[in-house]
C-alpha positions as a LaTeX table, in Angstrom:
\begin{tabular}{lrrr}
\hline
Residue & $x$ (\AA) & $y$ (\AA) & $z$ (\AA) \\
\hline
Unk1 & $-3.48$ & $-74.16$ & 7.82 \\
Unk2 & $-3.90$ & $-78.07$ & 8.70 \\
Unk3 & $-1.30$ & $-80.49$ & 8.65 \\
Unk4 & $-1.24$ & $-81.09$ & 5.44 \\
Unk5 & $-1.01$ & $-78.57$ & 3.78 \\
Unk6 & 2.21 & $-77.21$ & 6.05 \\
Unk7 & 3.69 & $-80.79$ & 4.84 \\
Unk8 & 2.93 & $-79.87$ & 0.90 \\
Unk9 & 3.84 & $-76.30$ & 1.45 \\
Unk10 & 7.11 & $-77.52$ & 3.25 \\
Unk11 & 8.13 & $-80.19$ & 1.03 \\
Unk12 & 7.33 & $-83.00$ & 4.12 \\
Unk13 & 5.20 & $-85.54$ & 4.86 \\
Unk14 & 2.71 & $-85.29$ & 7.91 \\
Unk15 & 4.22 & $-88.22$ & 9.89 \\
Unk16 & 7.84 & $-85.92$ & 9.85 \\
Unk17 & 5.98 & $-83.04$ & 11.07 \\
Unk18 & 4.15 & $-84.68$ & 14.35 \\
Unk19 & 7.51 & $-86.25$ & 14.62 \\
Unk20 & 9.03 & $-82.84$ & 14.93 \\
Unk21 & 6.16 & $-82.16$ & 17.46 \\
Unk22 & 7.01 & $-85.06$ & 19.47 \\
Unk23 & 10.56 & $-83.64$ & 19.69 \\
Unk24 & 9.40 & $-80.22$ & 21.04 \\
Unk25 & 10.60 & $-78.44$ & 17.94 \\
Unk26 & 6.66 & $-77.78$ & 16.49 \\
Unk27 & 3.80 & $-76.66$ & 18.43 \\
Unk28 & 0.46 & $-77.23$ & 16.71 \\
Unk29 & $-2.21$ & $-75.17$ & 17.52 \\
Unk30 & $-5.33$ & $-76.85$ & 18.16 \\
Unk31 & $-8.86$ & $-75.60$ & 16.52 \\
Unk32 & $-12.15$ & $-76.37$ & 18.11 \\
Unk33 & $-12.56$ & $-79.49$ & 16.15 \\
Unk34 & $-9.55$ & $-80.50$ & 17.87 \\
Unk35 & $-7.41$ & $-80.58$ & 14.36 \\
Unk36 & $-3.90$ & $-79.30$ & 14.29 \\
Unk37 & $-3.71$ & $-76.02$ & 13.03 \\
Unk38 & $-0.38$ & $-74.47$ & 11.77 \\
Unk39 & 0.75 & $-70.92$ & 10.47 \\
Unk40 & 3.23 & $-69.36$ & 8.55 \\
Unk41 & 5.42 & $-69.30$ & 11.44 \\
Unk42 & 5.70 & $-72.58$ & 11.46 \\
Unk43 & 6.02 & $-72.99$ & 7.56 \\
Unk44 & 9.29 & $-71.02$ & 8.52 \\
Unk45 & 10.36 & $-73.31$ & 11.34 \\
Unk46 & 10.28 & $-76.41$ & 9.64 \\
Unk47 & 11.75 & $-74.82$ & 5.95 \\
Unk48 & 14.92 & $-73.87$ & 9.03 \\
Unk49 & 15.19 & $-77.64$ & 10.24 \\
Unk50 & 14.97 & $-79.26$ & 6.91 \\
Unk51 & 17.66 & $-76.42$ & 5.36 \\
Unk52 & 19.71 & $-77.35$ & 8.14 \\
Unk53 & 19.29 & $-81.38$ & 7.86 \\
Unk54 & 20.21 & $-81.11$ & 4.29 \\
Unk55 & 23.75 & $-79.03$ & 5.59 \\
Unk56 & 24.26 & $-82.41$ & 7.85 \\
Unk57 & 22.88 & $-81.45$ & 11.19 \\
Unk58 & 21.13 & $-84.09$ & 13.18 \\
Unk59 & 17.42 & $-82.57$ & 14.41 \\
Unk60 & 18.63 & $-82.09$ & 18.01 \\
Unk61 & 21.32 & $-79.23$ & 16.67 \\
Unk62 & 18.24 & $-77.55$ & 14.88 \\
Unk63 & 17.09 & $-77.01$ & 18.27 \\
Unk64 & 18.10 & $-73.35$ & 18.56 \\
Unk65 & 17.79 & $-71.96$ & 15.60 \\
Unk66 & 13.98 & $-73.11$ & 16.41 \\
Unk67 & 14.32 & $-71.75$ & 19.40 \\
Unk68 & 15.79 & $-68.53$ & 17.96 \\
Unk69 & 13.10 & $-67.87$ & 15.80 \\
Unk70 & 10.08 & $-68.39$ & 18.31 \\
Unk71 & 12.08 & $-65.61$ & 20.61 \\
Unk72 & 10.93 & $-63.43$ & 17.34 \\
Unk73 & 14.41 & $-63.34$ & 15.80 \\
Unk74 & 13.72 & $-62.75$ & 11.83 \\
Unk75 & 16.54 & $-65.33$ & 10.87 \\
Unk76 & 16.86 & $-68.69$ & 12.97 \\
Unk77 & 20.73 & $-68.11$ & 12.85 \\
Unk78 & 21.23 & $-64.77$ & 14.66 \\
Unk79 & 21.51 & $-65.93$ & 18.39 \\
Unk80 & 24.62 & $-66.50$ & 20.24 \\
Unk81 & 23.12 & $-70.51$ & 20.36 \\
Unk82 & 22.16 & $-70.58$ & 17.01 \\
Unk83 & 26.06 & $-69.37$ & 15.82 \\
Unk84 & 27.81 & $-71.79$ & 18.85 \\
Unk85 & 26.39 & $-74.61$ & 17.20 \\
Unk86 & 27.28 & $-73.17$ & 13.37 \\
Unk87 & 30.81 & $-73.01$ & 14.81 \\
Unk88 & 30.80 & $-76.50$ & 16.08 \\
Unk89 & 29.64 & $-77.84$ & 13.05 \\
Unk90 & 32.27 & $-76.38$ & 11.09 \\
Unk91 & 34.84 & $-77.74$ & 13.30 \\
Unk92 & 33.22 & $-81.25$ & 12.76 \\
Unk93 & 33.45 & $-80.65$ & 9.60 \\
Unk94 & 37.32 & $-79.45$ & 9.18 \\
Unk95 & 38.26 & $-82.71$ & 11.13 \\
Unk96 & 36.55 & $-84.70$ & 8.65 \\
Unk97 & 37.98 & $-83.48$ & 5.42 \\
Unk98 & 41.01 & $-83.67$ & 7.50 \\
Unk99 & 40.48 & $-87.06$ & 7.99 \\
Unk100 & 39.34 & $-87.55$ & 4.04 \\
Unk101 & 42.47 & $-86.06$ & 2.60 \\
Unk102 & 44.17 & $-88.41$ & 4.24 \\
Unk103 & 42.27 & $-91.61$ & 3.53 \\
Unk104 & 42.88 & $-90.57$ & $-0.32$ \\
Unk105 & 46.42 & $-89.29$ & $-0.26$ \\
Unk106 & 46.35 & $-93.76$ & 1.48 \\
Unk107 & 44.46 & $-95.08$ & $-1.30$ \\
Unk108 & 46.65 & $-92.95$ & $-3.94$ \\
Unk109 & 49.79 & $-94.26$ & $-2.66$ \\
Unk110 & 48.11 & $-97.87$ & $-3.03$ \\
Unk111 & 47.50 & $-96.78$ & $-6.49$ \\
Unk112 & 50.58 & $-96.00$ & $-7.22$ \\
Unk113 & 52.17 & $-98.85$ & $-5.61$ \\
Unk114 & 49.54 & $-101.67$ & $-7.15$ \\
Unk115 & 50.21 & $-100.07$ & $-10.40$ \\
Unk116 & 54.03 & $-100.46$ & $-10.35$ \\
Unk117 & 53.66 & $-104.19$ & $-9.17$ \\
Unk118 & 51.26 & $-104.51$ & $-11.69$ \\
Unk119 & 53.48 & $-103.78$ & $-14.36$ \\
Unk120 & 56.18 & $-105.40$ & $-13.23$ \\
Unk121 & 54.58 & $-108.23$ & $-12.71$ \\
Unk122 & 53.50 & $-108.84$ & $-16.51$ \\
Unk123 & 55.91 & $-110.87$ & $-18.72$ \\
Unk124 & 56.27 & $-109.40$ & $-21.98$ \\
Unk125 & 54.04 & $-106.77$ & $-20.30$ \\
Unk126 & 54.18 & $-102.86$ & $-21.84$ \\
Unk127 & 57.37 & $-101.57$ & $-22.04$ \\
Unk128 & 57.42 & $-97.97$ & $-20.33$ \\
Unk129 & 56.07 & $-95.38$ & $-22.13$ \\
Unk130 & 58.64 & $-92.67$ & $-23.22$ \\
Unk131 & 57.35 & $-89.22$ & $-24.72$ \\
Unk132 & 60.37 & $-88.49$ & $-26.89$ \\
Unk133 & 61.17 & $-90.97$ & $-29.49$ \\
Unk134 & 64.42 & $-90.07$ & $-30.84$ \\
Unk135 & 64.95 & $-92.46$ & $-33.46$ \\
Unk136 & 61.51 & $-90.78$ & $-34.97$ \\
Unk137 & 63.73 & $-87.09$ & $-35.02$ \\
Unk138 & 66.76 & $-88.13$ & $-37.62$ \\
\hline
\end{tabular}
């Protein structure tokens, strides 16, 4: 297949896929007319990269699960390269919701402070709210 139709069939555009090429991680094949020509190989190659760019990984960790697949591997993610760099990303990963869940327990302790000043701050402001009203019960 030509360019692009491997960009329609993978959901790209041709300018990402000679990108890609630039970067070493697609090799077109050239016909006698000198157009690229691409098969389903390939198809599978780039459907690996852009799987693994929507999980968060920048192109250059894509790198071997590329690489994985060309050694005729039948999933991108079953060589010792492909998992090191799963397991890294998970760690990067960990760290940051680390680093999230602690950012929001911050801003909920703002909350909860702002919301106490806020209150008593306000003359004439609400009274606190009770949920038993025991003048209501006689």
């Amino acid at each position: 297949m030509r360019i692009g139709e491997l960009a329609e069939r993978a959901g790209t555009t041709t300018r990402t896929l000679r990108y890609y090429e630039s970067r070493g991680l697609l090799h077109a094949h050239r016909a006698q007319n000198g157009y690229r020509t691409y098969d389903e190989s390939d198809l599978r190659l780039i459907r690996q990269i852009r799987t693994l760019q929507d999980f968060g990984f920048d192109l250059e960790e894509t790198r071997p699960f590329v690489d994985c697949l060309r050694a005729g591997h039948p999933a991108g993610d079953s060589c010792p390269a492909s998992l090191a760099v799963y397991r890294r990303k998970l760690g990067e990963l960990d760290a940051l919701i680390g680093q999230l869940q602690g950012v929001r327990a911050e801003v909920g302790a703002q909350l909860a402070r702002a919301e106490l000043e806020a209150s008593a701050e306000v003359p004439g402001g609400p009274e606190p709210r009770c949920e038993l009203n025991w003048e209501d019960e006689g």
